[in-house]
């Protein structure tokens, strides 16, 4: 299985600021995704991070609010822009395993917006 | 929009009892994953099922995938306090590895 590291693991952020979350994988992976888990809820897909091109966003998520970079096959960033308390969530990076059917998650980045 | 209905959402039982968690959809999955998540951590993959009718076992956990690939179940035998956690089913509907998650089952095993 892939080892996925996320930074920061936790942060408390001021309203109106932006924060960039990093996701580093220990091997080259084809597919990388970003999910959000709001307090007490399940996970929702934000976008697919595409290497060398713009991310593909799911309904309800836009690039201006959640810009994503993926410069290579082992690294991606997600920025949460102009944060409000409603953005307080766990943000999770995930990757597809070698089989293509198996999907692994990082430990998550816990953001609290005050 | 594909939806996954997971039930029950909350379950509290005594150590030693058996339990089953269900995951259902009206759409066909390309694959389905079961995860367990503990507080402060990301989801940890338990199993991936791909073939209709497939049964996989992981110690005291048994995972079944429905013949039509629209439903799945997780059965735990002789539950232990260490099984406590949030169990999530997640389906890949289009083969693009984009997961739709169920609401989760918060399981508590009381000593």
PDB file of C-alpha atoms in Angstrom:
ATOM      1  CA  UNK A   1       0.000   0.000   0.000  1.00  0.00           C
ATOM      2  CA  UNK A   2       1.078   3.588  -0.600  1.00  0.00           C
ATOM      3  CA  UNK A   3       2.299   5.719   2.297  1.00  0.00           C
ATOM      4  CA  UNK A   4       0.598   9.102   2.191  1.00  0.00           C
ATOM      5  CA  UNK A   5       1.817  12.049   4.262  1.00  0.00           C
ATOM      6  CA  UNK A   6      -0.204  15.196   4.755  1.00  0.00           C
ATOM      7  CA  UNK A   7       0.892  18.540   6.150  1.00  0.00           C
ATOM      8  CA  UNK A   8      -0.235  20.207   8.270  1.00  0.00           C
ATOM      9  CA  UNK A   9      -1.932  17.550  10.364  1.00  0.00           C
ATOM     10  CA  UNK A  10      -3.847  20.216  12.277  1.00  0.00           C
ATOM     11  CA  UNK A  11      -4.228  23.971  12.152  1.00  0.00           C
ATOM     12  CA  UNK A  12      -6.346  26.726  13.567  1.00  0.00           C
ATOM     13  CA  UNK A  13      -6.918  29.451  11.014  1.00  0.00           C
ATOM     14  CA  UNK A  14      -8.323  32.941  11.075  1.00  0.00           C
ATOM     15  CA  UNK A  15     -11.422  33.742   9.106  1.00  0.00           C
ATOM     16  CA  UNK A  16     -10.607  35.244   5.695  1.00  0.00           C
ATOM     17  CA  UNK A  17      -7.162  33.666   5.390  1.00  0.00           C
ATOM     18  CA  UNK A  18      -6.062  30.837   3.102  1.00  0.00           C
ATOM     19  CA  UNK A  19      -4.209  27.636   3.922  1.00  0.00           C
ATOM     20  CA  UNK A  20      -2.383  25.211   1.664  1.00  0.00           C
ATOM     21  CA  UNK A  21      -2.365  21.514   2.508  1.00  0.00           C
ATOM     22  CA  UNK A  22       0.333  19.281   1.091  1.00  0.00           C
ATOM     23  CA  UNK A  23       0.057  15.606   0.160  1.00  0.00           C
ATOM     24  CA  UNK A  24       3.180  13.542  -0.475  1.00  0.00           C
ATOM     25  CA  UNK A  25       3.111   9.903  -1.603  1.00  0.00           C
ATOM     26  CA  UNK A  26       6.038   7.511  -1.315  1.00  0.00           C
ATOM     27  CA  UNK A  27       5.541   6.162  -4.849  1.00  0.00           C
ATOM     28  CA  UNK A  28       4.303   7.407  -8.185  1.00  0.00           C
ATOM     29  CA  UNK A  29       0.526   7.161  -8.456  1.00  0.00           C
ATOM     30  CA  UNK A  30      -1.760   7.825 -11.359  1.00  0.00           C
ATOM     31  CA  UNK A  31      -4.786   9.106  -9.505  1.00  0.00           C
ATOM     32  CA  UNK A  32      -4.869  11.536  -6.594  1.00  0.00           C
ATOM     33  CA  UNK A  33      -8.009  12.923  -5.016  1.00  0.00           C
ATOM     34  CA  UNK A  34      -9.009  15.411  -2.344  1.00  0.00           C
ATOM     35  CA  UNK A  35     -11.930  14.762   0.011  1.00  0.00           C
ATOM     36  CA  UNK A  36     -13.580  16.758   2.766  1.00  0.00           C
ATOM     37  CA  UNK A  37     -15.081  15.361   5.950  1.00  0.00           C
ATOM     38  CA  UNK A  38     -17.158  17.860   7.867  1.00  0.00           C
ATOM     39  CA  UNK A  39     -17.624  17.353  11.626  1.00  0.00           C
ATOM     40  CA  UNK A  40     -19.635  14.219  12.353  1.00  0.00           C
ATOM     41  CA  UNK A  41     -20.149  13.502   8.686  1.00  0.00           C
ATOM     42  CA  UNK A  42     -18.903  11.133   6.034  1.00  0.00           C
ATOM     43  CA  UNK A  43     -16.463  11.993   3.232  1.00  0.00           C
ATOM     44  CA  UNK A  44     -17.258  14.033   0.130  1.00  0.00           C
ATOM     45  CA  UNK A  45     -15.062  14.205  -2.956  1.00  0.00           C
ATOM     46  CA  UNK A  46     -13.814  17.715  -3.736  1.00  0.00           C
ATOM     47  CA  UNK A  47     -11.774  17.094  -6.876  1.00  0.00           C
ATOM     48  CA  UNK A  48      -9.426  14.879  -8.830  1.00  0.00           C
ATOM     49  CA  UNK A  49      -5.883  16.272  -8.939  1.00  0.00           C
ATOM     50  CA  UNK A  50      -4.624  15.847 -12.504  1.00  0.00           C
ATOM     51  CA  UNK A  51      -0.892  15.836 -13.173  1.00  0.00           C
ATOM     52  CA  UNK A  52       0.036  18.576 -15.583  1.00  0.00           C
ATOM     53  CA  UNK A  53      -3.466  19.961 -16.042  1.00  0.00           C
ATOM     54  CA  UNK A  54      -6.270  21.624 -14.132  1.00  0.00           C
ATOM     55  CA  UNK A  55      -8.051  19.644 -11.449  1.00  0.00           C
ATOM     56  CA  UNK A  56     -11.507  18.193 -12.096  1.00  0.00           C
ATOM     57  CA  UNK A  57     -13.977  19.493  -9.532  1.00  0.00           C
ATOM     58  CA  UNK A  58     -17.133  17.834  -8.276  1.00  0.00           C
ATOM     59  CA  UNK A  59     -20.462  19.579  -8.103  1.00  0.00           C
ATOM     60  CA  UNK A  60     -20.483  22.218  -5.380  1.00  0.00           C
ATOM     61  CA  UNK A  61     -16.724  22.799  -5.406  1.00  0.00           C
ATOM     62  CA  UNK A  62     -14.928  25.452  -7.476  1.00  0.00           C
ATOM     63  CA  UNK A  63     -11.346  26.247  -8.346  1.00  0.00           C
ATOM     64  CA  UNK A  64     -11.421  29.740  -6.867  1.00  0.00           C
ATOM     65  CA  UNK A  65     -12.257  28.330  -3.441  1.00  0.00           C
ATOM     66  CA  UNK A  66     -10.174  25.143  -3.600  1.00  0.00           C
ATOM     67  CA  UNK A  67      -7.237  25.623  -5.995  1.00  0.00           C
ATOM     68  CA  UNK A  68      -5.285  22.402  -6.488  1.00  0.00           C
ATOM     69  CA  UNK A  69      -1.830  21.760  -7.855  1.00  0.00           C
ATOM     70  CA  UNK A  70      -0.264  18.515  -8.956  1.00  0.00           C
ATOM     71  CA  UNK A  71       3.224  19.151 -10.323  1.00  0.00           C
ATOM     72  CA  UNK A  72       4.263  15.476 -10.445  1.00  0.00           C
ATOM     73  CA  UNK A  73       3.072  11.924  -9.758  1.00  0.00           C
ATOM     74  CA  UNK A  74       3.911  11.956  -6.036  1.00  0.00           C
ATOM     75  CA  UNK A  75       2.763  15.361  -4.795  1.00  0.00           C
ATOM     76  CA  UNK A  76      -0.324  17.546  -4.684  1.00  0.00           C
ATOM     77  CA  UNK A  77      -1.566  20.594  -2.793  1.00  0.00           C
ATOM     78  CA  UNK A  78      -5.036  21.789  -1.909  1.00  0.00           C
ATOM     79  CA  UNK A  79      -5.596  25.406  -0.878  1.00  0.00           C
ATOM     80  CA  UNK A  80      -8.654  26.402   1.098  1.00  0.00           C
ATOM     81  CA  UNK A  81      -9.164  30.060   0.205  1.00  0.00           C
ATOM     82  CA  UNK A  82     -10.828  32.888   2.111  1.00  0.00           C
ATOM     83  CA  UNK A  83     -11.792  30.542   4.917  1.00  0.00           C
ATOM     84  CA  UNK A  84     -14.968  30.771   6.957  1.00  0.00           C
ATOM     85  CA  UNK A  85     -16.032  28.676   9.965  1.00  0.00           C
ATOM     86  CA  UNK A  86     -18.041  26.482   7.564  1.00  0.00           C
ATOM     87  CA  UNK A  87     -14.716  25.314   6.100  1.00  0.00           C
ATOM     88  CA  UNK A  88     -13.757  23.701   9.410  1.00  0.00           C
ATOM     89  CA  UNK A  89     -13.283  20.106   8.329  1.00  0.00           C
ATOM     90  CA  UNK A  90     -10.857  17.296   7.847  1.00  0.00           C
ATOM     91  CA  UNK A  91      -9.285  17.457   4.382  1.00  0.00           C
ATOM     92  CA  UNK A  92      -8.040  14.126   3.103  1.00  0.00           C
ATOM     93  CA  UNK A  93      -5.773  13.183   0.253  1.00  0.00           C
ATOM     94  CA  UNK A  94      -6.288   9.796  -1.378  1.00  0.00           C
ATOM     95  CA  UNK A  95      -4.506   7.787  -4.044  1.00  0.00           C
ATOM     96  CA  UNK A  96      -5.219   4.718  -6.105  1.00  0.00           C
ATOM     97  CA  UNK A  97      -3.195   1.602  -5.444  1.00  0.00           C
ATOM     98  CA  UNK A  98      -1.437  -0.448  -8.086  1.00  0.00           C
ATOM     99  CA  UNK A  99      -4.478  -2.645  -8.688  1.00  0.00           C
ATOM    100  CA  UNK A 100      -6.522   0.387  -9.673  1.00  0.00           C
ATOM    101  CA  UNK A 101      -9.434  -0.748  -7.505  1.00  0.00           C
ATOM    102  CA  UNK A 102      -7.919   0.031  -4.131  1.00  0.00           C
ATOM    103  CA  UNK A 103      -7.935   3.545  -2.742  1.00  0.00           C
ATOM    104  CA  UNK A 104      -5.880   4.673   0.226  1.00  0.00           C
ATOM    105  CA  UNK A 105      -6.190   7.752   2.390  1.00  0.00           C
ATOM    106  CA  UNK A 106      -3.775   9.975   4.221  1.00  0.00           C
ATOM    107  CA  UNK A 107      -4.163  10.799   7.894  1.00  0.00           C
ATOM    108  CA  UNK A 108      -6.021  13.981   7.065  1.00  0.00           C
ATOM    109  CA  UNK A 109      -5.514  17.655   7.815  1.00  0.00           C
ATOM    110  CA  UNK A 110      -7.804  18.943  10.543  1.00  0.00           C
ATOM    111  CA  UNK A 111      -8.663  22.591   9.995  1.00  0.00           C
ATOM    112  CA  UNK A 112     -10.540  24.748  12.461  1.00  0.00           C
ATOM    113  CA  UNK A 113     -11.509  28.229  11.288  1.00  0.00           C
ATOM    114  CA  UNK A 114     -12.163  30.811  13.990  1.00  0.00           C
TER     115      UNK A 114
ATOM    116  CA  UNK B   1     -26.286  11.329  -8.382  1.00  0.00           C
ATOM    117  CA  UNK B   2     -25.350   7.951  -6.978  1.00  0.00           C
ATOM    118  CA  UNK B   3     -26.233   7.399  -3.347  1.00  0.00           C
ATOM    119  CA  UNK B   4     -25.061   4.841  -0.843  1.00  0.00           C
ATOM    120  CA  UNK B   5     -27.378   4.016   2.024  1.00  0.00           C
ATOM    121  CA  UNK B   6     -25.510   2.647   4.997  1.00  0.00           C
ATOM    122  CA  UNK B   7     -27.260   1.205   8.017  1.00  0.00           C
ATOM    123  CA  UNK B   8     -27.425   1.329  10.912  1.00  0.00           C
ATOM    124  CA  UNK B   9     -25.869   4.741  11.513  1.00  0.00           C
ATOM    125  CA  UNK B  10     -25.275   3.984  15.183  1.00  0.00           C
ATOM    126  CA  UNK B  11     -24.842   0.635  16.897  1.00  0.00           C
ATOM    127  CA  UNK B  12     -23.920  -0.107  20.491  1.00  0.00           C
ATOM    128  CA  UNK B  13     -23.619  -3.738  21.552  1.00  0.00           C
ATOM    129  CA  UNK B  14     -21.967  -5.877  24.199  1.00  0.00           C
ATOM    130  CA  UNK B  15     -18.642  -7.592  23.767  1.00  0.00           C
ATOM    131  CA  UNK B  16     -19.076 -11.046  22.270  1.00  0.00           C
ATOM    132  CA  UNK B  17     -22.171 -10.257  20.231  1.00  0.00           C
ATOM    133  CA  UNK B  18     -22.365 -10.432  16.443  1.00  0.00           C
ATOM    134  CA  UNK B  19     -23.395  -7.576  14.169  1.00  0.00           C
ATOM    135  CA  UNK B  20     -23.973  -6.743  10.529  1.00  0.00           C
ATOM    136  CA  UNK B  21     -23.653  -3.412   8.740  1.00  0.00           C
ATOM    137  CA  UNK B  22     -25.346  -2.909   5.385  1.00  0.00           C
ATOM    138  CA  UNK B  23     -24.528  -0.767   2.387  1.00  0.00           C
ATOM    139  CA  UNK B  24     -27.065  -0.442  -0.438  1.00  0.00           C
ATOM    140  CA  UNK B  25     -27.443   1.459  -3.683  1.00  0.00           C
ATOM    141  CA  UNK B  26     -29.753   1.500  -6.676  1.00  0.00           C
ATOM    142  CA  UNK B  27     -26.701   1.720  -8.955  1.00  0.00           C
ATOM    143  CA  UNK B  28     -24.074  -0.863  -9.809  1.00  0.00           C
ATOM    144  CA  UNK B  29     -20.608  -0.484  -8.277  1.00  0.00           C
ATOM    145  CA  UNK B  30     -17.417  -1.037 -10.231  1.00  0.00           C
ATOM    146  CA  UNK B  31     -15.868  -1.796  -6.858  1.00  0.00           C
ATOM    147  CA  UNK B  32     -16.680  -1.228  -3.209  1.00  0.00           C
ATOM    148  CA  UNK B  33     -14.387  -0.491  -0.320  1.00  0.00           C
ATOM    149  CA  UNK B  34     -14.884  -0.774   3.427  1.00  0.00           C
ATOM    150  CA  UNK B  35     -12.910   1.517   5.722  1.00  0.00           C
ATOM    151  CA  UNK B  36     -12.571   1.946   9.448  1.00  0.00           C
ATOM    152  CA  UNK B  37     -11.832   5.373  10.877  1.00  0.00           C
ATOM    153  CA  UNK B  38     -10.818   6.155  14.433  1.00  0.00           C
ATOM    154  CA  UNK B  39     -10.916   9.613  15.996  1.00  0.00           C
ATOM    155  CA  UNK B  40      -8.088  11.816  14.799  1.00  0.00           C
ATOM    156  CA  UNK B  41      -7.099   9.525  11.955  1.00  0.00           C
ATOM    157  CA  UNK B  42      -7.842   9.051   8.294  1.00  0.00           C
ATOM    158  CA  UNK B  43      -9.894   6.084   7.016  1.00  0.00           C
ATOM    159  CA  UNK B  44      -7.966   2.819   6.967  1.00  0.00           C
ATOM    160  CA  UNK B  45      -8.827   0.408   4.183  1.00  0.00           C
ATOM    161  CA  UNK B  46     -10.221  -2.929   5.347  1.00  0.00           C
ATOM    162  CA  UNK B  47     -11.162  -4.560   2.064  1.00  0.00           C
ATOM    163  CA  UNK B  48     -11.960  -3.988  -1.602  1.00  0.00           C
ATOM    164  CA  UNK B  49     -14.575  -6.138  -3.319  1.00  0.00           C
ATOM    165  CA  UNK B  50     -14.941  -6.222  -7.071  1.00  0.00           C
ATOM    166  CA  UNK B  51     -16.736  -9.378  -8.171  1.00  0.00           C
ATOM    167  CA  UNK B  52     -20.473  -9.943  -7.654  1.00  0.00           C
ATOM    168  CA  UNK B  53     -21.079 -12.573  -4.969  1.00  0.00           C
ATOM    169  CA  UNK B  54     -17.572 -12.183  -3.595  1.00  0.00           C
ATOM    170  CA  UNK B  55     -16.935 -12.990   0.067  1.00  0.00           C
ATOM    171  CA  UNK B  56     -13.786 -11.878   1.854  1.00  0.00           C
ATOM    172  CA  UNK B  57     -12.748 -12.578   5.418  1.00  0.00           C
ATOM    173  CA  UNK B  58     -10.443 -10.570   7.619  1.00  0.00           C
ATOM    174  CA  UNK B  59     -10.139 -12.382  10.956  1.00  0.00           C
ATOM    175  CA  UNK B  60     -13.563 -11.905  12.599  1.00  0.00           C
ATOM    176  CA  UNK B  61     -14.825  -9.627   9.819  1.00  0.00           C
ATOM    177  CA  UNK B  62     -16.682 -11.051   6.816  1.00  0.00           C
ATOM    178  CA  UNK B  63     -17.447  -8.876   3.803  1.00  0.00           C
ATOM    179  CA  UNK B  64     -19.988  -9.824   1.156  1.00  0.00           C
ATOM    180  CA  UNK B  65     -20.631  -8.203  -2.193  1.00  0.00           C
ATOM    181  CA  UNK B  66     -24.087  -8.717  -3.659  1.00  0.00           C
ATOM    182  CA  UNK B  67     -24.504 -10.730  -6.840  1.00  0.00           C
ATOM    183  CA  UNK B  68     -25.758  -7.643  -8.692  1.00  0.00           C
ATOM    184  CA  UNK B  69     -22.953  -5.479  -7.239  1.00  0.00           C
ATOM    185  CA  UNK B  70     -25.463  -3.031  -5.764  1.00  0.00           C
ATOM    186  CA  UNK B  71     -25.081  -3.944  -2.108  1.00  0.00           C
ATOM    187  CA  UNK B  72     -22.574  -5.118   0.440  1.00  0.00           C
ATOM    188  CA  UNK B  73     -22.454  -6.171   4.053  1.00  0.00           C
ATOM    189  CA  UNK B  74     -19.911  -6.301   6.839  1.00  0.00           C
ATOM    190  CA  UNK B  75     -20.434  -8.931   9.511  1.00  0.00           C
ATOM    191  CA  UNK B  76     -18.407  -8.950  12.715  1.00  0.00           C
ATOM    192  CA  UNK B  77     -18.365 -12.087  14.836  1.00  0.00           C
ATOM    193  CA  UNK B  78     -17.790 -11.973  18.585  1.00  0.00           C
ATOM    194  CA  UNK B  79     -17.234  -8.214  18.640  1.00  0.00           C
ATOM    195  CA  UNK B  80     -14.509  -6.829  20.875  1.00  0.00           C
ATOM    196  CA  UNK B  81     -14.001  -3.337  22.350  1.00  0.00           C
ATOM    197  CA  UNK B  82     -11.141  -2.853  19.892  1.00  0.00           C
ATOM    198  CA  UNK B  83     -13.667  -3.010  17.049  1.00  0.00           C
ATOM    199  CA  UNK B  84     -15.128   0.313  18.186  1.00  0.00           C
ATOM    200  CA  UNK B  85     -14.932   2.957  15.466  1.00  0.00           C
ATOM    201  CA  UNK B  86     -16.566   4.508  12.438  1.00  0.00           C
ATOM    202  CA  UNK B  87     -17.101   2.039   9.595  1.00  0.00           C
ATOM    203  CA  UNK B  88     -17.512   3.501   6.122  1.00  0.00           C
ATOM    204  CA  UNK B  89     -18.521   1.866   2.883  1.00  0.00           C
ATOM    205  CA  UNK B  90     -17.538   3.618  -0.332  1.00  0.00           C
ATOM    206  CA  UNK B  91     -18.463   2.746  -3.885  1.00  0.00           C
ATOM    207  CA  UNK B  92     -16.761   3.444  -7.160  1.00  0.00           C
ATOM    208  CA  UNK B  93     -19.613   3.669  -9.658  1.00  0.00           C
ATOM    209  CA  UNK B  94     -17.883   4.581 -12.866  1.00  0.00           C
ATOM    210  CA  UNK B  95     -14.515   2.899 -12.622  1.00  0.00           C
ATOM    211  CA  UNK B  96     -12.807   6.251 -12.235  1.00  0.00           C
ATOM    212  CA  UNK B  97     -11.763   5.529  -8.628  1.00  0.00           C
ATOM    213  CA  UNK B  98     -13.909   8.443  -7.438  1.00  0.00           C
ATOM    214  CA  UNK B  99     -15.629   7.214  -4.292  1.00  0.00           C
ATOM    215  CA  UNK B 100     -19.120   7.920  -3.035  1.00  0.00           C
ATOM    216  CA  UNK B 101     -19.316   7.272   0.686  1.00  0.00           C
ATOM    217  CA  UNK B 102     -22.134   5.994   2.833  1.00  0.00           C
ATOM    218  CA  UNK B 103     -23.125   7.918   5.942  1.00  0.00           C
ATOM    219  CA  UNK B 104     -21.003   5.677   8.129  1.00  0.00           C
ATOM    220  CA  UNK B 105     -21.813   3.381  11.048  1.00  0.00           C
ATOM    221  CA  UNK B 106     -20.579   4.445  14.467  1.00  0.00           C
ATOM    222  CA  UNK B 107     -19.978   1.189  16.289  1.00  0.00           C
ATOM    223  CA  UNK B 108     -19.439   0.964  20.039  1.00  0.00           C
ATOM    224  CA  UNK B 109     -18.567  -2.321  21.681  1.00  0.00           C
ATOM    225  CA  UNK B 110     -19.107  -2.259  25.415  1.00  0.00           C
ATOM    226  CA  UNK B 111     -16.950  -4.456  27.661  1.00  0.00           C
TER     227      UNK B 111
END
